[in-house]
Amino acid sequence: MNPSDETVVSMRERLLQAASQLFYTEGFRAVSAERIIALVGTTKVTFYRHFPSKDELMVAYLERHAALERAVIGDVLELAEADPEAGLRLAVDALAAASCAPGYRGCAFINAAAEYADPAHPVRLVVLSHRRWLTEAFCALLGALGLPEADAQDAAVELMILRDGVTVGGYLDDPAAVTRAFARAADAVIGAHRIAASEWNDIRA
């Protein structure tokens, strides 16, 4: 990489970092491109060279956030190959811990979706893609526990609903109480589907 390439990468990263902080704390619509440009100390020409539109910057921010979450869940999925119980517990603990983190202001994806009602908007498409990925990850973890595919899919959707609840509750209510409730509710969902699957197997037998 030559020095000019390093400068380009550094400026793009600075813009993305500044935007990420502002987008998360204040929302997309409240933060203008001009404000980000001023914070970084660059020019409009430089900004639009890296991000031809504010939409592209918003998408880059969400995609980075998604990559971070997927890296954590990816580690969980690897663990689940050897120990499904530990893998699922780690996934629940990781989601609960995120809602207790300093400066937490709710799920970045739910926040983003609340600002853009159009399901075809680029922001909503990133949100949908990531939520689909999370649901499939839950389904894989539940499948590793031995749940039949249909039960795993249903339970994954239910865990996503609980996940959404803890991201809101962790911001608005007592994070510690919310995370304890989340863990209990997740255990109840998984236990109920395990019992149902076991009873179905007994009937078939």
Tab-separated table of C-alpha atoms in Angstrom:
chain	number	residue	atom	x	y	z
A	1	MET	CA	0.000	0.000	0.000
A	2	ASN	CA	1.451	3.392	-0.926
A	3	PRO	CA	1.181	6.484	1.317
A	4	SER	CA	-1.734	7.920	-0.654
A	5	ASP	CA	-3.685	4.684	-0.175
A	6	GLU	CA	-3.087	4.871	3.584
A	7	THR	CA	-4.455	8.421	3.610
A	8	VAL	CA	-7.577	7.362	1.738
A	9	VAL	CA	-8.261	4.448	4.082
A	10	SER	CA	-7.607	6.606	7.134
A	11	MET	CA	-10.006	9.346	6.046
A	12	ARG	CA	-12.777	6.879	5.204
A	13	GLU	CA	-12.301	5.277	8.593
A	14	ARG	CA	-12.383	8.636	10.365
A	15	LEU	CA	-15.615	9.552	8.620
A	16	LEU	CA	-17.181	6.225	9.458
A	17	GLN	CA	-16.108	6.361	13.097
A	18	ALA	CA	-17.452	9.894	13.540
A	19	ALA	CA	-20.714	9.005	11.830
A	20	SER	CA	-21.109	5.811	13.849
A	21	GLN	CA	-20.887	7.665	17.132
A	22	LEU	CA	-23.353	10.348	16.081
A	23	PHE	CA	-25.784	8.010	14.323
A	24	TYR	CA	-26.028	5.743	17.346
A	25	THR	CA	-26.431	8.458	19.957
A	26	GLU	CA	-28.620	10.888	18.005
A	27	GLY	CA	-30.171	9.000	15.105
A	28	PHE	CA	-29.787	9.189	11.351
A	29	ARG	CA	-32.085	12.075	10.531
A	30	ALA	CA	-30.709	14.336	13.273
A	31	VAL	CA	-27.147	14.073	11.946
A	32	SER	CA	-26.287	15.833	8.696
A	33	ALA	CA	-23.395	15.102	6.380
A	34	GLU	CA	-22.186	18.649	7.047
A	35	ARG	CA	-21.931	17.944	10.766
A	36	ILE	CA	-19.857	14.827	10.181
A	37	ILE	CA	-17.624	16.721	7.767
A	38	ALA	CA	-17.082	19.454	10.346
A	39	LEU	CA	-16.378	16.972	13.140
A	40	VAL	CA	-13.735	15.165	11.095
A	41	GLY	CA	-12.327	18.399	9.716
A	42	THR	CA	-12.468	17.556	6.041
A	43	THR	CA	-14.262	18.844	2.950
A	44	LYS	CA	-17.469	17.961	1.153
A	45	VAL	CA	-15.446	16.825	-1.842
A	46	THR	CA	-13.515	14.368	0.325
A	47	PHE	CA	-16.656	13.164	2.081
A	48	TYR	CA	-18.531	12.462	-1.138
A	49	ARG	CA	-15.500	10.787	-2.644
A	50	HIS	CA	-15.766	8.098	0.020
A	51	PHE	CA	-19.545	8.127	0.489
A	52	PRO	CA	-21.436	9.419	-2.565
A	53	SER	CA	-24.536	9.847	-0.399
A	54	LYS	CA	-25.499	9.933	3.247
A	55	ASP	CA	-27.492	6.748	2.631
A	56	GLU	CA	-24.275	4.939	1.729
A	57	LEU	CA	-22.657	6.132	4.948
A	58	MET	CA	-25.642	4.946	6.986
A	59	VAL	CA	-25.468	1.561	5.290
A	60	ALA	CA	-21.714	1.330	5.958
A	61	TYR	CA	-22.335	2.084	9.630
A	62	LEU	CA	-24.990	-0.626	9.936
A	63	GLU	CA	-22.945	-3.159	8.002
A	64	ARG	CA	-20.003	-2.582	10.332
A	65	HIS	CA	-22.252	-2.998	13.359
A	66	ALA	CA	-23.665	-6.191	11.858
A	67	ALA	CA	-20.172	-7.554	11.232
A	68	LEU	CA	-19.246	-7.025	14.882
A	69	GLU	CA	-22.357	-8.841	16.100
A	70	ARG	CA	-21.854	-11.663	13.626
A	71	ALA	CA	-18.262	-12.137	14.760
A	72	VAL	CA	-19.459	-12.702	18.331
A	73	ILE	CA	-22.245	-15.064	17.297
A	74	GLY	CA	-19.848	-16.807	14.904
A	75	ASP	CA	-17.641	-17.698	17.858
A	76	VAL	CA	-20.721	-19.008	19.634
A	77	LEU	CA	-21.642	-21.190	16.663
A	78	GLU	CA	-18.155	-22.685	16.645
A	79	LEU	CA	-18.423	-23.484	20.335
A	80	ALA	CA	-21.853	-25.008	19.780
A	81	GLU	CA	-20.390	-27.612	17.444
A	82	ALA	CA	-18.685	-29.182	20.453
A	83	ASP	CA	-21.045	-28.064	23.219
A	84	PRO	CA	-24.507	-26.891	22.083
A	85	GLU	CA	-25.682	-26.122	25.618
A	86	ALA	CA	-22.684	-23.899	26.331
A	87	GLY	CA	-22.980	-22.263	22.918
A	88	LEU	CA	-26.597	-21.273	23.407
A	89	ARG	CA	-25.951	-20.045	26.930
A	90	LEU	CA	-23.062	-17.936	25.655
A	91	ALA	CA	-25.303	-16.438	22.958
A	92	VAL	CA	-27.930	-15.468	25.536
A	93	ASP	CA	-25.270	-14.073	27.874
A	94	ALA	CA	-23.664	-12.047	25.069
A	95	LEU	CA	-26.972	-10.463	24.072
A	96	ALA	CA	-27.794	-9.718	27.689
A	97	ALA	CA	-24.355	-8.205	28.349
A	98	ALA	CA	-24.672	-5.886	25.358
A	99	SER	CA	-27.796	-4.316	26.856
A	100	CYS	CA	-25.869	-3.522	30.052
A	101	ALA	CA	-22.901	-1.887	28.328
A	102	PRO	CA	-22.081	1.737	29.203
A	103	GLY	CA	-23.657	4.166	26.747
A	104	TYR	CA	-26.136	1.585	25.488
A	105	ARG	CA	-29.050	3.227	23.682
A	106	GLY	CA	-30.936	0.259	22.324
A	107	CYS	CA	-30.499	-1.914	19.263
A	108	ALA	CA	-28.876	0.018	16.415
A	109	PHE	CA	-30.988	-1.894	13.893
A	110	ILE	CA	-34.324	-1.350	15.618
A	111	ASN	CA	-33.437	2.309	16.040
A	112	ALA	CA	-32.591	2.577	12.355
A	113	ALA	CA	-35.753	0.815	11.226
A	114	ALA	CA	-37.843	3.186	13.336
A	115	GLU	CA	-36.531	6.113	11.298
A	116	TYR	CA	-37.131	4.592	7.870
A	117	ALA	CA	-40.562	3.147	7.244
A	118	ASP	CA	-39.993	2.265	3.577
A	119	PRO	CA	-39.105	-1.471	3.481
A	120	ALA	CA	-37.196	-0.883	0.235
A	121	HIS	CA	-34.916	1.793	1.707
A	122	PRO	CA	-31.247	0.712	1.850
A	123	VAL	CA	-31.240	1.095	5.632
A	124	ARG	CA	-34.213	-1.243	6.019
A	125	LEU	CA	-32.629	-3.781	3.678
A	126	VAL	CA	-29.518	-3.970	5.866
A	127	VAL	CA	-31.675	-4.297	8.971
A	128	LEU	CA	-33.721	-7.088	7.389
A	129	SER	CA	-30.614	-8.936	6.228
A	130	HIS	CA	-29.029	-8.843	9.666
A	131	ARG	CA	-32.193	-9.894	11.475
A	132	ARG	CA	-32.578	-12.786	9.083
A	133	TRP	CA	-28.989	-13.801	9.791
A	134	LEU	CA	-29.548	-13.656	13.564
A	135	THR	CA	-32.705	-15.749	13.304
A	136	GLU	CA	-30.865	-18.346	11.235
A	137	ALA	CA	-28.031	-18.372	13.772
A	138	PHE	CA	-30.509	-19.029	16.588
A	139	CYS	CA	-32.053	-21.770	14.479
A	140	ALA	CA	-28.649	-23.396	13.974
A	141	LEU	CA	-27.938	-23.297	17.703
A	142	LEU	CA	-31.312	-24.831	18.506
A	143	GLY	CA	-30.845	-27.462	15.847
A	144	ALA	CA	-27.537	-28.386	17.473
A	145	LEU	CA	-29.506	-29.041	20.666
A	146	GLY	CA	-31.468	-31.663	18.795
A	147	LEU	CA	-34.675	-29.798	18.095
A	148	PRO	CA	-36.430	-30.777	14.839
A	149	GLU	CA	-36.178	-28.153	12.115
A	150	ALA	CA	-39.735	-26.853	12.503
A	151	ASP	CA	-39.373	-26.529	16.275
A	152	ALA	CA	-35.971	-24.885	15.902
A	153	GLN	CA	-37.414	-22.335	13.478
A	154	ASP	CA	-40.332	-21.508	15.763
A	155	ALA	CA	-38.096	-21.239	18.805
A	156	ALA	CA	-35.642	-19.039	16.887
A	157	VAL	CA	-38.409	-16.571	16.067
A	158	GLU	CA	-39.457	-16.542	19.721
A	159	LEU	CA	-35.879	-15.928	20.845
A	160	MET	CA	-35.647	-13.032	18.408
A	161	ILE	CA	-38.748	-11.515	20.018
A	162	LEU	CA	-37.097	-11.900	23.424
A	163	ARG	CA	-33.890	-10.447	22.040
A	164	ASP	CA	-35.792	-7.405	20.794
A	165	GLY	CA	-37.361	-7.042	24.227
A	166	VAL	CA	-34.059	-7.107	26.072
A	167	THR	CA	-32.555	-4.508	23.745
A	168	VAL	CA	-35.401	-2.109	24.560
A	169	GLY	CA	-35.643	-3.008	28.239
A	170	GLY	CA	-31.900	-2.785	28.711
A	171	TYR	CA	-32.054	0.842	27.639
A	172	LEU	CA	-35.297	1.953	29.295
A	173	ASP	CA	-35.442	-0.182	32.437
A	174	ASP	CA	-33.056	-1.753	34.934
A	175	PRO	CA	-30.548	-3.615	32.737
A	176	ALA	CA	-29.661	-6.189	35.392
A	177	ALA	CA	-33.308	-7.126	36.020
A	178	VAL	CA	-34.034	-7.221	32.296
A	179	THR	CA	-31.108	-9.495	31.512
A	180	ARG	CA	-32.069	-11.911	34.287
A	181	ALA	CA	-35.604	-12.025	32.927
A	182	PHE	CA	-34.263	-12.553	29.415
A	183	ALA	CA	-32.214	-15.556	30.529
A	184	ARG	CA	-35.211	-17.104	32.302
A	185	ALA	CA	-37.513	-16.488	29.345
A	186	ALA	CA	-34.992	-17.944	26.887
A	187	ASP	CA	-34.670	-21.059	29.036
A	188	ALA	CA	-38.463	-21.356	29.151
A	189	VAL	CA	-38.798	-21.088	25.353
A	190	ILE	CA	-36.107	-23.675	24.727
A	191	GLY	CA	-37.451	-25.989	27.420
A	192	ALA	CA	-40.995	-25.813	26.069
A	193	HIS	CA	-39.882	-26.750	22.566
A	194	ARG	CA	-37.720	-29.571	23.881
A	195	ILE	CA	-40.664	-31.011	25.796
A	196	ALA	CA	-42.934	-30.665	22.759
A	197	ALA	CA	-40.392	-32.362	20.507
A	198	SER	CA	-39.907	-35.167	23.040
A	199	GLU	CA	-43.645	-35.753	23.379
A	200	TRP	CA	-44.025	-35.806	19.606
A	201	ASN	CA	-41.274	-38.378	19.328
A	202	ASP	CA	-42.967	-40.512	22.003
A	203	ILE	CA	-46.264	-40.350	20.069
A	204	ARG	CA	-44.546	-41.364	16.824
A	205	ALA	CA	-42.801	-44.210	18.608
